[in-house]
Amino acid sequence: MDIHYLPYICQKNYRMQFLVFILSFPLLWLISILPFRLFYFLSDILYFFVYYIVGYRKKVVRGNIALALPHLSEKERKNIEKKSYQHLCDMFLEMVKTLTISSKEINKRFVITNIELIKEYEAKEKSIMLLMSHYASWEWIITLNQKISYQGIGVYKQVANKYFDKLVKDIRSKYNTKLVTTKDTIPLISQNQKEKKLCVYGLVSDQSPKSDRIFHWDSFMGVEVPVHTGPEMLSKKYDLNVIFAKVKKVKRGYYEATLIPITEDAKSIPNFEITHRYVQEVEKQIHEAPEYYFWTHKRWKHRKKG
């Protein structure tokens, strides 16, 4: 391809991205202002379309549930499968709802049961690594920033469409949460440490690492898989307190997060122990109510055979 055509191709691509965004945004905004009864009725329609018509990643979901929960009957696994798709649709629309939801409403629907733990850690003047998994709701953890004095920083994966990327950042940046891409995380933490800025760094870290970034294997849901060690590495390097946020879906549209301490002295913990404790907490969460885990991720694609 002639390099002289690149500016034209890029410009055309940006125009297409803008067109897709400008056509989609009004619909997303209208969805976000729907009363909750209509809002979840729409989610039910979306579920029927995604599960029965499109069958989005159904083979992946079915394989993951069978692999992780082999002790269950086929009927039980099918029930979890359907409920997980219902929750997937709820979760997607709840992210859209964040566009216009009031502070009062979101705090009523996402409750942090023991916020005093972070208050205790703040008094010790050490930054915090807050770990979560793709379970129940991680989007509404942004309400945490209203309740703490530290700067809340969320690590996220950049969206290819730059207009939707900005929208995602705007949604997740409500309540003064700052977003940073995965590639910019280390430089930001390093700079904050030099300037003595105290922060809570939120990471969702239960996906499978890329094959060229595999440093450690652990048992997850009874299967040997590679696990992300980045949060542990950062916690050790910068001496961060580590907390796991366990989220429970109380009922449709309502969640409770309980903060579980993993360590207050990351540097003294043996290598990979922090990661192992995190994986164990995620496992416990899934076993309690597996229908609220995001089974659509190819979490076990690099597993050890046999």
mmCIF file of C-alpha atoms in Angstrom:
data_model
loop_
_atom_site.group_PDB
_atom_site.id
_atom_site.type_symbol
_atom_site.label_atom_id
_atom_site.label_comp_id
_atom_site.label_asym_id
_atom_site.label_seq_id
_atom_site.Cartn_x
_atom_site.Cartn_y
_atom_site.Cartn_z
ATOM 1 C CA MET A 1 0.000 0.000 0.000
ATOM 2 C CA ASP A 2 1.291 3.465 -0.935
ATOM 3 C CA ILE A 3 2.127 5.357 2.247
ATOM 4 C CA HIS A 4 0.788 8.569 0.699
ATOM 5 C CA TYR A 5 -2.747 7.169 0.974
ATOM 6 C CA LEU A 6 -2.519 6.708 4.753
ATOM 7 C CA PRO A 7 -3.726 10.222 5.756
ATOM 8 C CA TYR A 8 -6.751 9.806 3.473
ATOM 9 C CA ILE A 9 -7.576 6.356 4.875
ATOM 10 C CA CYS A 10 -7.225 7.593 8.470
ATOM 11 C CA GLN A 11 -9.409 10.621 7.776
ATOM 12 C CA LYS A 12 -12.061 8.405 6.192
ATOM 13 C CA ASN A 13 -11.915 6.052 9.182
ATOM 14 C CA TYR A 14 -12.407 8.926 11.643
ATOM 15 C CA ARG A 15 -15.398 10.130 9.622
ATOM 16 C CA MET A 16 -16.940 6.666 9.794
ATOM 17 C CA GLN A 17 -16.280 6.492 13.544
ATOM 18 C CA PHE A 18 -17.955 9.872 13.997
ATOM 19 C CA LEU A 19 -20.949 8.836 11.874
ATOM 20 C CA VAL A 20 -21.473 5.646 13.912
ATOM 21 C CA PHE A 21 -21.182 7.628 17.127
ATOM 22 C CA ILE A 22 -23.494 10.475 16.098
ATOM 23 C CA LEU A 23 -26.174 7.971 15.045
ATOM 24 C CA SER A 24 -25.830 5.892 18.218
ATOM 25 C CA PHE A 25 -25.526 8.530 20.916
ATOM 26 C CA PRO A 26 -29.132 9.881 20.795
ATOM 27 C CA LEU A 27 -30.437 6.329 21.222
ATOM 28 C CA LEU A 28 -28.087 5.667 24.145
ATOM 29 C CA TRP A 29 -29.140 8.909 25.799
ATOM 30 C CA LEU A 30 -32.845 8.073 25.381
ATOM 31 C CA ILE A 31 -32.243 4.637 26.920
ATOM 32 C CA SER A 32 -30.435 6.250 29.858
ATOM 33 C CA ILE A 33 -33.435 8.426 30.807
ATOM 34 C CA LEU A 34 -35.993 5.613 30.733
ATOM 35 C CA PRO A 35 -37.766 4.843 34.039
ATOM 36 C CA PHE A 36 -36.295 1.704 35.552
ATOM 37 C CA ARG A 37 -39.365 -0.421 34.861
ATOM 38 C CA LEU A 38 -39.157 0.338 31.123
ATOM 39 C CA PHE A 39 -35.385 0.208 31.263
ATOM 40 C CA TYR A 40 -35.323 -3.413 32.445
ATOM 41 C CA PHE A 41 -38.156 -4.343 30.087
ATOM 42 C CA LEU A 42 -35.842 -3.176 27.301
ATOM 43 C CA SER A 43 -33.083 -5.315 28.812
ATOM 44 C CA ASP A 44 -35.401 -8.350 28.613
ATOM 45 C CA ILE A 45 -35.963 -7.669 24.904
ATOM 46 C CA LEU A 46 -32.229 -7.264 24.381
ATOM 47 C CA TYR A 47 -31.628 -10.570 26.188
ATOM 48 C CA PHE A 48 -34.044 -12.416 23.886
ATOM 49 C CA PHE A 49 -32.280 -10.969 20.841
ATOM 50 C CA VAL A 50 -28.710 -11.581 22.104
ATOM 51 C CA TYR A 51 -29.316 -15.082 23.468
ATOM 52 C CA TYR A 52 -31.928 -16.622 21.169
ATOM 53 C CA ILE A 53 -31.433 -14.771 17.871
ATOM 54 C CA VAL A 54 -27.749 -13.820 17.710
ATOM 55 C CA GLY A 55 -26.421 -16.425 20.146
ATOM 56 C CA TYR A 56 -23.537 -14.109 21.066
ATOM 57 C CA ARG A 57 -20.525 -16.234 22.098
ATOM 58 C CA LYS A 58 -22.867 -18.982 23.244
ATOM 59 C CA LYS A 59 -20.318 -21.684 22.423
ATOM 60 C CA VAL A 60 -17.679 -19.892 24.528
ATOM 61 C CA VAL A 61 -20.065 -19.406 27.458
ATOM 62 C CA ARG A 62 -21.257 -23.002 27.388
ATOM 63 C CA GLY A 63 -17.703 -24.333 27.228
ATOM 64 C CA ASN A 64 -16.518 -22.066 30.061
ATOM 65 C CA ILE A 65 -19.340 -23.057 32.399
ATOM 66 C CA ALA A 66 -18.835 -26.768 31.677
ATOM 67 C CA LEU A 67 -15.092 -26.422 32.317
ATOM 68 C CA ALA A 68 -15.399 -24.380 35.511
ATOM 69 C CA LEU A 69 -18.464 -26.100 36.997
ATOM 70 C CA PRO A 70 -18.224 -29.759 35.922
ATOM 71 C CA HIS A 71 -19.984 -30.963 39.091
ATOM 72 C CA LEU A 72 -23.272 -29.406 37.976
ATOM 73 C CA SER A 73 -25.838 -31.145 35.805
ATOM 74 C CA GLU A 74 -26.439 -30.030 32.228
ATOM 75 C CA LYS A 75 -29.771 -28.549 33.288
ATOM 76 C CA GLU A 76 -28.140 -26.529 36.088
ATOM 77 C CA ARG A 77 -25.429 -25.233 33.763
ATOM 78 C CA LYS A 78 -28.024 -24.228 31.154
ATOM 79 C CA ASN A 79 -29.900 -22.289 33.824
ATOM 80 C CA ILE A 80 -26.712 -20.426 34.792
ATOM 81 C CA GLU A 81 -26.027 -19.765 31.120
ATOM 82 C CA LYS A 82 -29.397 -18.099 30.551
ATOM 83 C CA LYS A 83 -29.215 -16.042 33.738
ATOM 84 C CA SER A 84 -25.696 -14.896 32.856
ATOM 85 C CA TYR A 85 -26.968 -13.512 29.539
ATOM 86 C CA GLN A 86 -29.810 -11.732 31.314
ATOM 87 C CA HIS A 87 -27.269 -10.166 33.650
ATOM 88 C CA LEU A 88 -24.949 -9.310 30.752
ATOM 89 C CA CYS A 89 -27.732 -7.264 29.138
ATOM 90 C CA ASP A 90 -28.617 -5.588 32.456
ATOM 91 C CA MET A 91 -24.986 -4.681 33.002
ATOM 92 C CA PHE A 92 -24.530 -3.206 29.527
ATOM 93 C CA LEU A 93 -27.614 -1.029 29.866
ATOM 94 C CA GLU A 94 -26.672 -0.016 33.421
ATOM 95 C CA MET A 95 -23.438 1.391 32.025
ATOM 96 C CA VAL A 96 -25.559 3.438 29.615
ATOM 97 C CA LYS A 97 -27.812 4.466 32.516
ATOM 98 C CA THR A 98 -24.770 6.003 34.197
ATOM 99 C CA LEU A 99 -24.953 8.800 31.598
ATOM 100 C CA THR A 100 -27.879 10.441 33.370
ATOM 101 C CA ILE A 101 -28.423 8.655 36.687
ATOM 102 C CA SER A 102 -28.400 10.948 39.716
ATOM 103 C CA SER A 103 -25.869 10.662 42.511
ATOM 104 C CA LYS A 104 -28.647 9.871 44.975
ATOM 105 C CA GLU A 105 -30.042 7.064 42.815
ATOM 106 C CA ILE A 106 -26.723 5.367 42.064
ATOM 107 C CA ASN A 107 -25.698 5.458 45.733
ATOM 108 C CA LYS A 108 -28.983 3.807 46.629
ATOM 109 C CA ARG A 109 -28.341 1.067 44.073
ATOM 110 C CA PHE A 110 -24.627 0.478 44.707
ATOM 111 C CA VAL A 111 -23.792 0.309 48.417
ATOM 112 C CA ILE A 112 -20.283 -0.144 49.829
ATOM 113 C CA THR A 113 -20.842 -1.974 53.102
ATOM 114 C CA ASN A 114 -17.532 -1.225 54.854
ATOM 115 C CA ILE A 115 -16.150 2.018 53.466
ATOM 116 C CA GLU A 116 -14.400 2.509 56.811
ATOM 117 C CA LEU A 117 -11.661 0.106 55.643
ATOM 118 C CA ILE A 118 -10.463 2.627 53.076
ATOM 119 C CA LYS A 119 -10.739 5.371 55.684
ATOM 120 C CA GLU A 120 -8.362 3.353 57.896
ATOM 121 C CA TYR A 121 -5.937 2.909 55.002
ATOM 122 C CA GLU A 122 -6.121 6.614 54.139
ATOM 123 C CA ALA A 123 -5.028 7.440 57.678
ATOM 124 C CA LYS A 124 -1.867 5.374 57.070
ATOM 125 C CA GLU A 125 -1.025 7.546 54.043
ATOM 126 C CA LYS A 126 -0.323 4.775 51.563
ATOM 127 C CA SER A 127 -1.902 4.473 48.141
ATOM 128 C CA ILE A 128 -4.260 1.562 47.502
ATOM 129 C CA MET A 129 -4.604 -1.077 44.804
ATOM 130 C CA LEU A 130 -8.308 -1.945 44.521
ATOM 131 C CA LEU A 131 -8.879 -5.196 42.631
ATOM 132 C CA MET A 132 -12.157 -6.356 41.134
ATOM 133 C CA SER A 133 -13.374 -9.031 38.743
ATOM 134 C CA HIS A 134 -15.858 -9.114 35.868
ATOM 135 C CA TYR A 135 -18.627 -10.056 38.231
ATOM 136 C CA ALA A 136 -22.005 -8.464 39.084
ATOM 137 C CA SER A 137 -21.196 -4.747 38.642
ATOM 138 C CA TRP A 138 -17.796 -3.141 38.495
ATOM 139 C CA GLU A 139 -19.008 -0.056 36.583
ATOM 140 C CA TRP A 140 -20.774 1.527 39.559
ATOM 141 C CA ILE A 141 -17.727 1.297 41.825
ATOM 142 C CA ILE A 142 -17.128 4.870 40.582
ATOM 143 C CA THR A 143 -19.384 5.961 43.461
ATOM 144 C CA LEU A 144 -16.447 5.198 45.759
ATOM 145 C CA ASN A 145 -14.823 8.480 44.774
ATOM 146 C CA GLN A 146 -17.610 10.409 46.506
ATOM 147 C CA LYS A 147 -16.773 8.792 49.821
ATOM 148 C CA ILE A 148 -12.956 8.997 50.026
ATOM 149 C CA SER A 149 -10.320 11.714 50.176
ATOM 150 C CA TYR A 150 -7.826 9.927 47.903
ATOM 151 C CA GLN A 151 -7.990 10.399 44.124
ATOM 152 C CA GLY A 152 -9.778 7.483 42.500
ATOM 153 C CA ILE A 153 -8.118 6.230 39.312
ATOM 154 C CA GLY A 154 -9.625 3.557 37.080
ATOM 155 C CA VAL A 155 -7.469 1.555 34.671
ATOM 156 C CA TYR A 156 -9.296 0.737 31.437
ATOM 157 C CA LYS A 157 -8.711 -0.656 27.957
ATOM 158 C CA GLN A 158 -8.981 1.975 25.257
ATOM 159 C CA VAL A 159 -11.930 1.700 22.822
ATOM 160 C CA ALA A 160 -10.990 1.634 19.122
ATOM 161 C CA ASN A 161 -13.596 4.263 18.159
ATOM 162 C CA LYS A 162 -12.176 7.482 19.607
ATOM 163 C CA TYR A 163 -15.640 9.028 20.035
ATOM 164 C CA PHE A 164 -16.982 6.061 21.976
ATOM 165 C CA ASP A 165 -13.712 6.005 23.904
ATOM 166 C CA LYS A 166 -14.402 9.563 25.026
ATOM 167 C CA LEU A 167 -17.982 8.604 25.935
ATOM 168 C CA VAL A 168 -16.776 5.663 28.047
ATOM 169 C CA LYS A 169 -14.274 7.961 29.763
ATOM 170 C CA ASP A 170 -16.983 10.564 30.422
ATOM 171 C CA ILE A 171 -19.318 7.928 31.893
ATOM 172 C CA ARG A 172 -16.669 6.341 34.095
ATOM 173 C CA SER A 173 -15.190 9.709 35.104
ATOM 174 C CA LYS A 174 -18.325 10.812 36.924
ATOM 175 C CA TYR A 175 -17.716 11.797 40.534
ATOM 176 C CA ASN A 176 -14.164 12.915 39.672
ATOM 177 C CA THR A 177 -12.784 9.459 38.931
ATOM 178 C CA LYS A 178 -9.751 9.716 36.654
ATOM 179 C CA LEU A 179 -9.279 7.130 33.903
ATOM 180 C CA VAL A 180 -5.946 5.911 32.592
ATOM 181 C CA THR A 181 -5.204 3.399 29.841
ATOM 182 C CA THR A 182 -3.328 0.208 30.670
ATOM 183 C CA LYS A 183 -0.193 1.372 28.868
ATOM 184 C CA ASP A 184 -0.090 4.640 30.840
ATOM 185 C CA THR A 185 -0.668 3.064 34.257
ATOM 186 C CA ILE A 186 2.936 2.519 35.314
ATOM 187 C CA PRO A 187 4.146 6.032 34.354
ATOM 188 C CA LEU A 188 1.177 7.569 36.200
ATOM 189 C CA ILE A 189 1.721 5.592 39.416
ATOM 190 C CA SER A 190 5.433 6.356 39.290
ATOM 191 C CA GLN A 191 4.757 10.074 38.874
ATOM 192 C CA ASN A 192 2.160 10.107 41.653
ATOM 193 C CA GLN A 193 4.582 8.368 44.015
ATOM 194 C CA LYS A 194 7.277 10.966 43.287
ATOM 195 C CA GLU A 195 4.808 13.781 43.918
ATOM 196 C CA LYS A 196 3.403 11.985 46.997
ATOM 197 C CA LYS A 197 -0.117 11.952 45.550
ATOM 198 C CA LEU A 198 -2.231 9.381 47.386
ATOM 199 C CA CYS A 199 -4.608 7.427 45.150
ATOM 200 C CA VAL A 200 -6.863 4.399 44.889
ATOM 201 C CA TYR A 201 -6.037 2.493 41.694
ATOM 202 C CA GLY A 202 -8.926 0.341 40.482
ATOM 203 C CA LEU A 203 -8.167 -2.643 38.238
ATOM 204 C CA VAL A 204 -10.379 -5.423 36.883
ATOM 205 C CA SER A 205 -7.820 -8.174 36.492
ATOM 206 C CA ASP A 206 -9.410 -11.583 35.921
ATOM 207 C CA GLN A 207 -9.010 -11.914 32.155
ATOM 208 C CA SER A 208 -6.395 -14.073 30.458
ATOM 209 C CA PRO A 209 -3.085 -12.291 29.754
ATOM 210 C CA LYS A 210 -1.675 -12.234 26.228
ATOM 211 C CA SER A 211 0.562 -15.182 25.436
ATOM 212 C CA ASP A 212 3.707 -13.007 25.381
ATOM 213 C CA ARG A 213 2.927 -11.662 28.863
ATOM 214 C CA ILE A 214 2.538 -14.913 30.756
ATOM 215 C CA PHE A 215 4.718 -14.953 33.871
ATOM 216 C CA HIS A 216 2.758 -17.125 36.278
ATOM 217 C CA TRP A 217 0.164 -19.906 36.302
ATOM 218 C CA ASP A 218 -2.397 -20.579 39.003
ATOM 219 C CA SER A 219 -5.462 -22.732 39.544
ATOM 220 C CA PHE A 220 -8.659 -20.853 38.685
ATOM 221 C CA MET A 221 -11.928 -22.738 39.080
ATOM 222 C CA GLY A 222 -9.926 -25.965 39.193
ATOM 223 C CA VAL A 223 -8.076 -25.284 35.935
ATOM 224 C CA GLU A 224 -4.398 -24.281 35.526
ATOM 225 C CA VAL A 225 -4.347 -20.960 33.675
ATOM 226 C CA PRO A 226 -2.002 -17.996 33.223
ATOM 227 C CA VAL A 227 -2.935 -15.063 35.443
ATOM 228 C CA HIS A 228 -2.251 -11.336 35.375
ATOM 229 C CA THR A 229 0.574 -10.428 37.758
ATOM 230 C CA GLY A 230 0.663 -6.698 36.944
ATOM 231 C CA PRO A 231 -1.334 -5.568 40.008
ATOM 232 C CA GLU A 232 0.955 -7.552 42.306
ATOM 233 C CA MET A 233 4.088 -6.211 40.609
ATOM 234 C CA LEU A 234 2.865 -2.625 40.971
ATOM 235 C CA SER A 235 1.793 -3.154 44.587
ATOM 236 C CA LYS A 236 5.211 -4.533 45.504
ATOM 237 C CA LYS A 237 7.192 -1.935 43.576
ATOM 238 C CA TYR A 238 5.294 1.072 44.945
ATOM 239 C CA ASP A 239 4.341 -0.379 48.367
ATOM 240 C CA LEU A 240 0.571 -0.206 47.899
ATOM 241 C CA ASN A 241 -2.076 -1.611 50.219
ATOM 242 C CA VAL A 242 -4.143 -4.197 48.344
ATOM 243 C CA ILE A 243 -7.923 -4.620 48.646
ATOM 244 C CA PHE A 244 -10.396 -6.837 46.815
ATOM 245 C CA ALA A 245 -13.877 -5.454 46.179
ATOM 246 C CA LYS A 246 -16.350 -8.322 46.389
ATOM 247 C CA VAL A 247 -19.597 -7.315 44.698
ATOM 248 C CA LYS A 248 -22.906 -9.027 45.351
ATOM 249 C CA LYS A 249 -26.041 -8.590 43.244
ATOM 250 C CA VAL A 250 -28.785 -8.138 45.816
ATOM 251 C CA LYS A 251 -31.569 -7.953 43.261
ATOM 252 C CA ARG A 252 -32.052 -6.522 39.796
ATOM 253 C CA GLY A 253 -30.378 -3.113 39.661
ATOM 254 C CA TYR A 254 -29.061 -3.273 43.242
ATOM 255 C CA TYR A 255 -25.554 -4.232 44.365
ATOM 256 C CA GLU A 256 -23.449 -4.394 47.514
ATOM 257 C CA ALA A 257 -19.653 -4.192 47.562
ATOM 258 C CA THR A 258 -17.641 -5.480 50.504
ATOM 259 C CA LEU A 259 -13.959 -4.505 50.723
ATOM 260 C CA ILE A 260 -11.693 -7.424 51.629
ATOM 261 C CA PRO A 261 -8.086 -6.685 52.653
ATOM 262 C CA ILE A 262 -5.464 -8.770 50.832
ATOM 263 C CA THR A 263 -2.329 -7.223 52.322
ATOM 264 C CA GLU A 264 -1.013 -4.072 53.988
ATOM 265 C CA ASP A 265 2.619 -5.038 53.372
ATOM 266 C CA ALA A 266 2.947 -6.103 49.746
ATOM 267 C CA LYS A 267 6.746 -6.096 49.754
ATOM 268 C CA SER A 268 6.972 -8.773 52.453
ATOM 269 C CA ILE A 269 4.563 -11.196 50.760
ATOM 270 C CA PRO A 270 6.164 -14.071 48.758
ATOM 271 C CA ASN A 271 6.019 -13.629 45.005
ATOM 272 C CA PHE A 272 2.658 -14.475 43.417
ATOM 273 C CA GLU A 273 0.928 -14.853 46.793
ATOM 274 C CA ILE A 274 -1.036 -11.604 46.305
ATOM 275 C CA THR A 275 -2.156 -12.844 42.884
ATOM 276 C CA HIS A 276 -3.126 -16.224 44.372
ATOM 277 C CA ARG A 277 -5.208 -14.591 47.118
ATOM 278 C CA TYR A 278 -6.967 -12.455 44.525
ATOM 279 C CA VAL A 279 -7.765 -15.488 42.353
ATOM 280 C CA GLN A 280 -9.156 -17.305 45.394
ATOM 281 C CA GLU A 281 -11.465 -14.379 46.215
ATOM 282 C CA VAL A 282 -12.759 -14.314 42.645
ATOM 283 C CA GLU A 283 -13.419 -18.066 42.834
ATOM 284 C CA LYS A 284 -15.421 -17.703 46.053
ATOM 285 C CA GLN A 285 -17.480 -14.970 44.446
ATOM 286 C CA ILE A 286 -18.286 -17.095 41.412
ATOM 287 C CA HIS A 287 -19.210 -20.197 43.417
ATOM 288 C CA GLU A 288 -21.712 -18.191 45.482
ATOM 289 C CA ALA A 289 -23.699 -17.102 42.412
ATOM 290 C CA PRO A 290 -22.082 -18.154 39.097
ATOM 291 C CA GLU A 291 -24.809 -16.545 36.989
ATOM 292 C CA TYR A 292 -23.360 -13.084 37.608
ATOM 293 C CA TYR A 293 -19.906 -13.823 36.200
ATOM 294 C CA PHE A 294 -19.066 -12.713 32.661
ATOM 295 C CA TRP A 295 -18.636 -16.102 31.022
ATOM 296 C CA THR A 296 -18.313 -14.528 27.566
ATOM 297 C CA HIS A 297 -14.598 -13.842 28.153
ATOM 298 C CA LYS A 298 -12.213 -16.473 26.783
ATOM 299 C CA ARG A 299 -10.699 -16.790 30.237
ATOM 300 C CA TRP A 300 -9.465 -20.354 29.856
ATOM 301 C CA LYS A 301 -8.117 -20.182 26.278
ATOM 302 C CA HIS A 302 -4.483 -20.660 27.393
ATOM 303 C CA ARG A 303 -5.195 -23.357 29.985
ATOM 304 C CA LYS A 304 -2.882 -26.277 30.540
ATOM 305 C CA LYS A 305 -4.299 -29.370 28.875
ATOM 306 C CA GLY A 306 -5.076 -32.396 31.013
#
